[in-house]
Amino acid sequence: MLGELFILFFKVGCMAFGGGYAVMSLIQRETMSRGWLDAADFREIGSLAGMAPGSIATNSATLIGYNQAGLAGAAAATAGMVLPSLLLVVVLAAFFVRLHDNGAVKAVFYGLRPVVAALILYAGIHFGFGEQTLHSLWSWQTAGMLLIGVGCLIAIVRYKLHPFAVILLSAAAGIILF
Amino acid sequence: MKLAAERRAELRMLPQIFAAFLKIGPSTFGGGYAMIATIEKEIVERREWMHRDEMRDMVSVAGSAPGGVAVNSAAFVGYRLGGLAGAAIAVIGITLPTLAIVLLLSLTFSFFRDQPKVEAALKGVHAAVTALIMLAAWKMARTSLFDAVSFGIAAVSLGLLLLTDIHSLWLIAAGPILGFTVSGIRRMRGMEPRTEPEHKSQNEQAMLPEYYI
């Protein structure tokens, strides 16, 4: 189990461009197809992972590893997730520091960045509204969620509130609304 | 080959590198450039381990590799100060606090899981985290979508993700190939291949983290 956790999250870690948000739906897909958790479990794990500092994807890996195999599982999944970053950064730091002055590298990122933007947007849609059918979209639950979500965006963009303060306020809003 | 004395100096650095990043770990909330400023404060100003000019290299490398900017920056600084062992110890240092915090949160939550109010609070958090992901998507889009090709790649990618069962690996592989090909064709036609949005005179710092990848 530890080996499987490590290898799965090592693969995910290799694709975690854009800081980890982009691989959230990949983590959900891979863990659900293995029968490790269902959509509700993932929503819970993602919410807890988003509350803690650090990358939401790495934190999700930690929690999934813990649920599967205890502390050793958490360590294996987390190590798998950060090892690709560690190896690649060391190689880049040793040989290619002025990477972004290179035309070919710029061309590669020119094509990759829009994909990452789409992946993050999809992750947001999937994480927020993944289990909804068209019918259940018109519900008090969804309305409350949209209300809190929009409130969060205004609080962060307009009033420059710290993300953690926003999360605490949202928890309070959740208690009042739901 | 490194001199033996240099190796010993690197080894002596390891506990300090570990301590420095252990301290930075809990403040990596939300990621992005707020956190780069934290690292700069600790590494450049307080400990004077690196020069401010080297921070640009750090941001460039950390933004190009997969993974969170915090972990990547730690690996870069750790490598500069203490070689491969330094990189590893820095990554462990910055990861351990968040690992502990997220596990504690999860244990606390599972203890109170049956309370309906706790369940309701988590729904609020779920909405907030969704909003944070959307915000990250918007920041990424703002710095990466600026011409027909980049808008097209993003739109097609989103369409495929929403409507088909495509694995994201294919998109992550296809994007760079497309970018490379389009730039190559433009160069052959004698056009200046523009691969980055023009800066609207904002200070560069504000554009940094999402600017790369």
mmCIF file of N, CA and C in Angstrom, chain B residues 94-165:
data_model
loop_
_atom_site.group_PDB
_atom_site.id
_atom_site.type_symbol
_atom_site.label_atom_id
_atom_site.label_comp_id
_atom_site.label_asym_id
_atom_site.label_seq_id
_atom_site.Cartn_x
_atom_site.Cartn_y
_atom_site.Cartn_z
ATOM 1 N N ILE B 94 10.130 22.529 5.289
ATOM 2 C CA ILE B 94 8.969 23.357 4.944
ATOM 3 C C ILE B 94 7.697 22.516 4.872
ATOM 4 N N THR B 95 7.839 21.200 4.665
ATOM 5 C CA THR B 95 6.663 20.333 4.526
ATOM 6 C C THR B 95 6.137 19.831 5.871
ATOM 7 N N LEU B 96 7.054 19.557 6.808
ATOM 8 C CA LEU B 96 6.634 18.955 8.087
ATOM 9 C C LEU B 96 5.540 19.743 8.820
ATOM 10 N N PRO B 97 5.686 21.088 8.958
ATOM 11 C CA PRO B 97 4.634 21.801 9.708
ATOM 12 C C PRO B 97 3.266 21.688 9.045
ATOM 13 N N THR B 98 3.218 21.809 7.718
ATOM 14 C CA THR B 98 1.909 21.736 7.068
ATOM 15 C C THR B 98 1.337 20.329 7.176
ATOM 16 N N LEU B 99 2.217 19.329 7.095
ATOM 17 C CA LEU B 99 1.757 17.943 7.255
ATOM 18 C C LEU B 99 1.126 17.757 8.638
ATOM 19 N N ALA B 100 1.803 18.279 9.655
ATOM 20 C CA ALA B 100 1.284 18.146 11.017
ATOM 21 C C ALA B 100 -0.031 18.914 11.166
ATOM 22 N N ILE B 101 -0.077 20.125 10.612
ATOM 23 C CA ILE B 101 -1.280 20.952 10.768
ATOM 24 C C ILE B 101 -2.481 20.291 10.089
ATOM 25 N N VAL B 102 -2.283 19.791 8.871
ATOM 26 C CA VAL B 102 -3.422 19.224 8.147
ATOM 27 C C VAL B 102 -3.898 17.936 8.826
ATOM 28 N N LEU B 103 -2.965 17.154 9.375
ATOM 29 C CA LEU B 103 -3.379 15.940 10.096
ATOM 30 C C LEU B 103 -4.146 16.292 11.373
ATOM 31 N N LEU B 104 -3.656 17.297 12.104
ATOM 32 C CA LEU B 104 -4.357 17.726 13.318
ATOM 33 C C LEU B 104 -5.765 18.223 13.000
ATOM 34 N N LEU B 105 -5.866 19.029 11.933
ATOM 35 C CA LEU B 105 -7.180 19.523 11.500
ATOM 36 C C LEU B 105 -8.114 18.363 11.216
ATOM 37 N N SER B 106 -7.596 17.377 10.477
ATOM 38 C CA SER B 106 -8.414 16.240 10.074
ATOM 39 C C SER B 106 -8.854 15.426 11.296
ATOM 40 N N LEU B 107 -7.921 15.209 12.249
ATOM 41 C CA LEU B 107 -8.263 14.453 13.458
ATOM 42 C C LEU B 107 -9.308 15.209 14.277
ATOM 43 N N THR B 108 -9.114 16.531 14.413
ATOM 44 C CA THR B 108 -10.079 17.341 15.151
ATOM 45 C C THR B 108 -11.448 17.245 14.498
ATOM 46 N N PHE B 109 -11.457 17.356 13.187
ATOM 47 C CA PHE B 109 -12.730 17.299 12.476
ATOM 48 C C PHE B 109 -13.408 15.951 12.669
ATOM 49 N N SER B 110 -12.643 14.856 12.557
ATOM 50 C CA SER B 110 -13.288 13.542 12.654
ATOM 51 C C SER B 110 -13.802 13.296 14.075
ATOM 52 N N PHE B 111 -13.207 13.989 15.065
ATOM 53 C CA PHE B 111 -13.682 13.866 16.439
ATOM 54 C C PHE B 111 -15.071 14.491 16.599
ATOM 55 N N PHE B 112 -15.291 15.626 15.888
ATOM 56 C CA PHE B 112 -16.564 16.355 16.019
ATOM 57 C C PHE B 112 -17.495 16.134 14.826
ATOM 58 N N ARG B 113 -17.189 15.124 14.024
ATOM 59 C CA ARG B 113 -17.885 14.946 12.760
ATOM 60 C C ARG B 113 -19.407 14.881 12.888
ATOM 61 N N ASP B 114 -19.870 14.268 13.984
ATOM 62 C CA ASP B 114 -21.310 14.030 14.103
ATOM 63 C C ASP B 114 -22.110 15.286 14.435
ATOM 64 N N GLN B 115 -21.428 16.338 14.846
ATOM 65 C CA GLN B 115 -22.135 17.586 15.159
ATOM 66 C C GLN B 115 -22.637 18.231 13.869
ATOM 67 N N PRO B 116 -23.946 18.496 13.788
ATOM 68 C CA PRO B 116 -24.455 19.111 12.553
ATOM 69 C C PRO B 116 -23.831 20.478 12.278
ATOM 70 N N LYS B 117 -23.485 21.205 13.336
ATOM 71 C CA LYS B 117 -22.914 22.542 13.131
ATOM 72 C C LYS B 117 -21.501 22.465 12.550
ATOM 73 N N VAL B 118 -20.766 21.409 12.922
ATOM 74 C CA VAL B 118 -19.430 21.223 12.353
ATOM 75 C C VAL B 118 -19.545 20.896 10.873
ATOM 76 N N GLU B 119 -20.527 20.064 10.562
ATOM 77 C CA GLU B 119 -20.795 19.716 9.159
ATOM 78 C C GLU B 119 -21.123 20.978 8.363
ATOM 79 N N ALA B 120 -21.942 21.854 8.960
ATOM 80 C CA ALA B 120 -22.327 23.100 8.290
ATOM 81 C C ALA B 120 -21.122 24.017 8.106
ATOM 82 N N ALA B 121 -20.252 24.065 9.128
ATOM 83 C CA ALA B 121 -19.054 24.903 9.025
ATOM 84 C C ALA B 121 -18.179 24.418 7.882
ATOM 85 N N LEU B 122 -18.068 23.097 7.740
ATOM 86 C CA LEU B 122 -17.218 22.564 6.670
ATOM 87 C C LEU B 122 -17.801 22.895 5.304
ATOM 88 N N LYS B 123 -19.143 22.973 5.220
ATOM 89 C CA LYS B 123 -19.752 23.391 3.950
ATOM 90 C C LYS B 123 -19.335 24.814 3.604
ATOM 91 N N GLY B 124 -19.293 25.670 4.625
ATOM 92 C CA GLY B 124 -18.820 27.037 4.407
ATOM 93 C C GLY B 124 -17.379 27.051 3.926
ATOM 94 N N VAL B 125 -16.545 26.213 4.561
ATOM 95 C CA VAL B 125 -15.137 26.129 4.167
ATOM 96 C C VAL B 125 -15.022 25.624 2.726
ATOM 97 N N HIS B 126 -15.870 24.649 2.396
ATOM 98 C CA HIS B 126 -15.869 24.106 1.041
ATOM 99 C C HIS B 126 -16.118 25.217 0.019
ATOM 100 N N ALA B 127 -17.082 26.080 0.332
ATOM 101 C CA ALA B 127 -17.367 27.204 -0.570
ATOM 102 C C ALA B 127 -16.167 28.137 -0.663
ATOM 103 N N ALA B 128 -15.520 28.391 0.491
ATOM 104 C CA ALA B 128 -14.368 29.301 0.502
ATOM 105 C C ALA B 128 -13.204 28.724 -0.297
ATOM 106 N N VAL B 129 -12.934 27.429 -0.128
ATOM 107 C CA VAL B 129 -11.826 26.804 -0.850
ATOM 108 C C VAL B 129 -12.112 26.814 -2.356
ATOM 109 N N THR B 130 -13.389 26.558 -2.707
ATOM 110 C CA THR B 130 -13.761 26.648 -4.121
ATOM 111 C C THR B 130 -13.463 28.044 -4.662
ATOM 112 N N ALA B 131 -13.818 29.068 -3.873
ATOM 113 C CA ALA B 131 -13.567 30.445 -4.308
ATOM 114 C C ALA B 131 -12.068 30.689 -4.468
ATOM 115 N N LEU B 132 -11.252 30.145 -3.562
ATOM 116 C CA LEU B 132 -9.800 30.332 -3.654
ATOM 117 C C LEU B 132 -9.241 29.677 -4.913
ATOM 118 N N ILE B 133 -9.794 28.499 -5.265
ATOM 119 C CA ILE B 133 -9.333 27.830 -6.495
ATOM 120 C C ILE B 133 -9.715 28.672 -7.710
ATOM 121 N N MET B 134 -10.952 29.199 -7.700
ATOM 122 C CA MET B 134 -11.394 30.051 -8.816
ATOM 123 C C MET B 134 -10.495 31.284 -8.946
ATOM 124 N N LEU B 135 -10.111 31.832 -7.796
ATOM 125 C CA LEU B 135 -9.242 33.012 -7.801
ATOM 126 C C LEU B 135 -7.884 32.663 -8.411
ATOM 127 N N ALA B 136 -7.359 31.478 -8.057
ATOM 128 C CA ALA B 136 -6.082 31.038 -8.630
ATOM 129 C C ALA B 136 -6.214 30.880 -10.144
ATOM 130 N N ALA B 137 -7.376 30.345 -10.583
ATOM 131 C CA ALA B 137 -7.606 30.175 -12.024
ATOM 132 C C ALA B 137 -7.616 31.529 -12.717
ATOM 133 N N TRP B 138 -8.266 32.502 -12.074
ATOM 134 C CA TRP B 138 -8.344 33.832 -12.693
ATOM 135 C C TRP B 138 -6.967 34.473 -12.792
ATOM 136 N N LYS B 139 -6.175 34.348 -11.718
ATOM 137 C CA LYS B 139 -4.814 34.914 -11.739
ATOM 138 C C LYS B 139 -3.980 34.258 -12.832
ATOM 139 N N MET B 140 -4.119 32.939 -12.945
ATOM 140 C CA MET B 140 -3.361 32.209 -13.962
ATOM 141 C C MET B 140 -3.805 32.652 -15.346
ATOM 142 N N ALA B 141 -5.128 32.784 -15.538
ATOM 143 C CA ALA B 141 -5.650 33.177 -16.845
ATOM 144 C C ALA B 141 -5.174 34.587 -17.205
ATOM 145 N N ARG B 142 -5.188 35.484 -16.218
ATOM 146 C CA ARG B 142 -4.831 36.872 -16.467
ATOM 147 C C ARG B 142 -3.403 37.002 -16.985
ATOM 148 N N THR B 143 -2.518 36.119 -16.523
ATOM 149 C CA THR B 143 -1.125 36.231 -16.927
ATOM 150 C C THR B 143 -0.756 35.283 -18.064
ATOM 151 N N SER B 144 -1.711 34.456 -18.519
ATOM 152 C CA SER B 144 -1.322 33.522 -19.581
ATOM 153 C C SER B 144 -2.173 33.652 -20.838
ATOM 154 N N LEU B 145 -3.343 34.283 -20.749
ATOM 155 C CA LEU B 145 -4.202 34.405 -21.926
ATOM 156 C C LEU B 145 -4.107 35.838 -22.459
ATOM 157 N N PHE B 146 -3.547 35.986 -23.664
ATOM 158 C CA PHE B 146 -3.404 37.340 -24.188
ATOM 159 C C PHE B 146 -3.518 37.396 -25.690
ATOM 160 N N ASP B 147 -3.585 36.234 -26.372
ATOM 161 C CA ASP B 147 -3.775 36.281 -27.826
ATOM 162 C C ASP B 147 -4.690 35.125 -28.240
ATOM 163 N N ALA B 148 -4.989 35.052 -29.548
ATOM 164 C CA ALA B 148 -5.967 34.067 -30.025
ATOM 165 C C ALA B 148 -5.530 32.650 -29.684
ATOM 166 N N VAL B 149 -4.230 32.353 -29.839
ATOM 167 C CA VAL B 149 -3.770 30.986 -29.624
ATOM 168 C C VAL B 149 -3.908 30.592 -28.154
ATOM 169 N N SER B 150 -3.487 31.483 -27.235
ATOM 170 C CA SER B 150 -3.559 31.100 -25.830
ATOM 171 C C SER B 150 -5.012 30.991 -25.357
ATOM 172 N N PHE B 151 -5.877 31.909 -25.821
ATOM 173 C CA PHE B 151 -7.302 31.784 -25.490
ATOM 174 C C PHE B 151 -7.869 30.489 -26.062
ATOM 175 N N GLY B 152 -7.463 30.174 -27.299
ATOM 176 C CA GLY B 152 -7.953 28.963 -27.956
ATOM 177 C C GLY B 152 -7.551 27.710 -27.198
ATOM 178 N N ILE B 153 -6.274 27.632 -26.807
ATOM 179 C CA ILE B 153 -5.799 26.450 -26.065
ATOM 180 C C ILE B 153 -6.584 26.289 -24.764
ATOM 181 N N ALA B 154 -6.786 27.402 -24.059
ATOM 182 C CA ALA B 154 -7.508 27.330 -22.786
ATOM 183 C C ALA B 154 -8.950 26.897 -23.004
ATOM 184 N N ALA B 155 -9.620 27.474 -24.027
ATOM 185 C CA ALA B 155 -11.026 27.148 -24.275
ATOM 186 C C ALA B 155 -11.191 25.686 -24.662
ATOM 187 N N VAL B 156 -10.328 25.209 -25.573
ATOM 188 C CA VAL B 156 -10.426 23.814 -26.002
ATOM 189 C C VAL B 156 -10.131 22.874 -24.827
ATOM 190 N N SER B 157 -9.121 23.223 -24.034
ATOM 191 C CA SER B 157 -8.796 22.381 -22.867
ATOM 192 C C SER B 157 -9.975 22.288 -21.917
ATOM 193 N N LEU B 158 -10.583 23.438 -21.616
ATOM 194 C CA LEU B 158 -11.708 23.442 -20.685
ATOM 195 C C LEU B 158 -12.875 22.636 -21.249
ATOM 196 N N GLY B 159 -13.135 22.819 -22.554
ATOM 197 C CA GLY B 159 -14.213 22.069 -23.195
ATOM 198 C C GLY B 159 -13.985 20.569 -23.097
ATOM 199 N N LEU B 160 -12.759 20.134 -23.405
ATOM 200 C CA LEU B 160 -12.450 18.703 -23.345
ATOM 201 C C LEU B 160 -12.610 18.175 -21.916
ATOM 202 N N LEU B 161 -12.160 18.956 -20.937
ATOM 203 C CA LEU B 161 -12.249 18.507 -19.548
ATOM 204 C C LEU B 161 -13.696 18.375 -19.104
ATOM 205 N N LEU B 162 -14.539 19.353 -19.525
ATOM 206 C CA LEU B 162 -15.935 19.340 -19.074
ATOM 207 C C LEU B 162 -16.760 18.290 -19.807
ATOM 208 N N LEU B 163 -16.478 18.110 -21.101
ATOM 209 C CA LEU B 163 -17.376 17.295 -21.913
ATOM 210 C C LEU B 163 -16.886 15.871 -22.145
ATOM 211 N N THR B 164 -15.594 15.634 -22.031
ATOM 212 C CA THR B 164 -15.095 14.279 -22.257
ATOM 213 C C THR B 164 -14.419 13.767 -20.994
ATOM 214 N N ASP B 165 -13.907 12.549 -21.088
ATOM 215 C CA ASP B 165 -13.275 11.924 -19.935
ATOM 216 C C ASP B 165 -11.759 11.978 -20.077
#
